[in-house]
Amino acid sequence: MREGSSISRRSFIKLAATAGAAAAIPGCEPAARKLIPYVVPDENVVPGVPSFFATTCNECPAGCGVVARIREGRVVKLEGNPADPIGQGSLCARGQAALQGLYNPDRLRHPQVRGGDGTLRTASWDEAEKMLADKLAAAAKAGKDRVAFFGAPNGPTFQKIAVACVGAHNSSRAIFYEAINNEPARVAAKTLFGRRDLPAYRIDQAEVLISFGADFLETWQSPVELARQYSIFRTPQKRRGALTIGRAMYVGPRLSMTASKCDEWIATAPGAQADVAWSVLNVLVKNGMVSKSSGFDLAALGKAVENFDPAATSARTGVPVETLTRLAETFGKADGALALAGTDDSSAHLAAMILNAVTGNFSKTIMFFEGAPAEDTSTPDEVDATVDAMRGGEIDVAFVAGANPVFTMPPSARIAEALQKVPFVVWAGGVPDETAAMANLLLPAHHPLESWRDTAPRAGIRGLGQPVMQPVFDSKPLGDILLTTAAKSSSTKLPWTTTAEAVKTEWLALAPKADDSASEDFWTSVRREGGLFEEQHLAALNLDTSPFKAPVPAAAQMELSVYAYPHIFLYDGRGADKPWLQELPEPVTQLVWDTWAEIHPETARKLGVATDDIIEIKTEHGAIEAPVLVESTVRPGVIAVPLGQGHRAYGRYAKDVGANAWSILAAGATYSAVTARATAATRKLVSPLGKSDMMGRSIVEAMSIEQLATGVIPTSETEEVTGPFEMYPKWNYAGHKWGMTIDVNACTGCSACVTACYAENNVPTVGRDGVDNGRIMSWIRIERYFPNEKEAAAAPQLYLAPMLCQQCDHAPCEPVCPVFASYHTEEGLNGQVYNRCVGTRYCENNCPYKVRRFNWFVPEWPAPLNLQLNPDVTVRGAGVMEKCTFCVQRIQFAELNAKTEDRQLRDGEIITACQQACPTRAITFGDSNDPASAMMRRRDDNKLRNYRALEELNTQPAITYLRDLYREKGKA
């Protein structure tokens, strides 16, 4: 056993047997809590062989389907569900990290009751449910609407349960709250088309894309789906007789990861995106570049946007007239264009929708479908009314579940004050957060991976979530808590007694829509597939042009503003309790474990601050302090701050890390006028990044689409190598030689591959201090470099590429190991024998790619976080070097299967963890000895783009990269 473990070998074997019994149940019925010896093994459980269950992801509202890999009764890995139309087999970093929410050591383990002195004591479920039932019964008897449910939307069936349970207590106050919601887009859709559902997008059908603040590769709407579409959009293809890539422009205050993957970043102040969008529309209408069948009165529309002629807009926003005109002309002439808006301003969303409409792109790049699901969140007015009722003493019992309003709601809501006015507050969830700290009763609720649930992200797509393992703690399904207490406290007869019954009832009602008419067969089918995926039908749109008879007002301008954006990994703060996400470098800044204030050098000079200086950022709503990051990746006059940090509770990984940017914002706003001042304090921002400049080395290479079209290979700054002269004979690979092809143009930097590697290979996290000491353990990382001044005119905005062990034929790490722990396998891998390694670290020093990791300490896995460990991969100890081996455990598993079945290994049968997670399909793995393999075909189809990292060193990497593509500045 591992050093520091408190479990004996005998106890471990007992637990493994128990877990194996749980794995025999296919996620449909509760497993028996008794030991079942393998002397008479269950036919559904084969020790060492995984089983798989389809369910859904609950880490963001996108509703991706996932497949859970189960080993001996516990989930060890999550993958995207290939049958799901949204994810199509891919899963983002947040989805991968859901495992750490399930096994989080700080989850509430038993019900707790808060005493009069504020201390918590453990209670039984019987006591807790009786206490809650008594309070609910008294509240219902006291009058109407004295009970409120305040929680996150958890799917259509749960919403029915919550509404019914609240209704059983003489109340209608069921509030479903998301801090980051789509209300501005819904308002725009209602204004223009009289409907509040959200459209679907097809970036891959466009030639031109303009994003007005929509970070669609990070956190906006459905990032996995949109990233996949964007990679197709940017793939070289013939358009109008010429080889080209889709043209993308980003309008916003910060060079986000999304902006960095576009051709052009147009820096504006926060809120000015709407002005730019209306100005583009002004040029289109004025120049007649609109569809005659758009349905708009162009004269009236022209009058409505007359305040946004390019000259006036340029004067207000600082965006050059030429840029505004070029944006409009490019958009209007495209054979398929798409405008997206991601701001908190419904005006920008309205302008984007009109741009799509007047150019005839509805039903091509943007579309509404029939049968759209009901809204899953309450309106801001409904939320405000309930909070006001709390503050006014009109609510006796508030049940908060799945949301953290004390952390995310604006100061103007005074939610903490409101909850203090409620006599009895119940909190149900996983890790107790800031809202739990105000509750009288705390109840441990099942994690989504332990629960029955469903999703309805859009028309034609319904996801089904099922329990994939037994509960880790003494928790209950959230729906069961509500239904059980309602049965005890109300005389109203509800149609269900458990969440499982409710979900099954709701889904069996859908059975006639399926091909199979037998209900139980249908129920089995949807559990296996992970949902019901039907053909979507376009909805007829009724255009309402009446709002555009009056001139559209321009946005107010600010001298200095703060812009708060969702952290790509921590989102609104819900991801902060997961160490994988805390230690994952934000792709552009490459910072971890902190909040930062991103400031342009010009603004920093005015404020008299430098990187790592702590500044106070103050708005009319509040103030926070954060260390400064001075970069040109933000517009002058703007301070960009990520959301998600600043918790004062929420477990050991989130507590007291960074600052809470929600606390300085107005309701529904992402920016505000601000004052900033330097404090005397400093705090070092921590990053695993070395240099931001490649210094002429061939680490990440790029070429223009114009060079590709004419067959010109870009020249390299590296010294020309003559030879090379070989000292040793070439390796002879009689069987397989494993390799990879990685398309840098498709890679967005989203880091799904990095998190997937953490999960698959038991890679530990080291914390802020460990990263600061250069001891980060990730086997794969996203390299990020800025073009230097010399090359900036002929380069992408940012160089981003995954870097992992290159599995070199001339591996510098192998000959220097004194104990032969580093060795070359017969299939071309740079192997690592852990129990042979003595930790000299010669191999690490000799690796030019810096992809070997040394364990300075015994890795820590606080129970039950150790249950996430993949049993197929050895857990390393102190003093051992580790690295990527192309998921050799997956290679061996597939080879053994093929040998057992007496057949040849099939191409595509082995999928590495990084490849499987990647939303853009940037990574292809295969056999270099097989010219027909997908990996080799990808190289052959893109010969002009092939390069190998640091090829001049003659290390002979097994990974070939495909150069990133950019459009030469000023070219059409």
PDB file of C-alpha atoms in Angstrom, residues 108 146 211 466 547 642 726 746 796 817:
ATOM      1  CA  LEU A 108     -21.355  17.113   3.519  1.00  0.00           C
ATOM      2  CA  ARG A 146     -44.806  31.241   2.881  1.00  0.00           C
ATOM      3  CA  SER A 211     -18.546  37.590 -32.194  1.00  0.00           C
ATOM      4  CA  GLN A 466     -28.935   7.756 -14.267  1.00  0.00           C
ATOM      5  CA  PRO A 547     -39.474  48.236 -31.976  1.00  0.00           C
ATOM      6  CA  PRO A 642     -12.136  36.602 -13.910  1.00  0.00           C
ATOM      7  CA  GLU A 726      23.698   9.020 -36.982  1.00  0.00           C
ATOM      8  CA  ALA A 746      -7.897  22.933 -34.797  1.00  0.00           C
ATOM      9  CA  PRO A 796      -1.599  34.358 -35.546  1.00  0.00           C
ATOM     10  CA  CYS A 817      19.428   7.143 -17.041  1.00  0.00           C
TER      11      CYS A 817
END
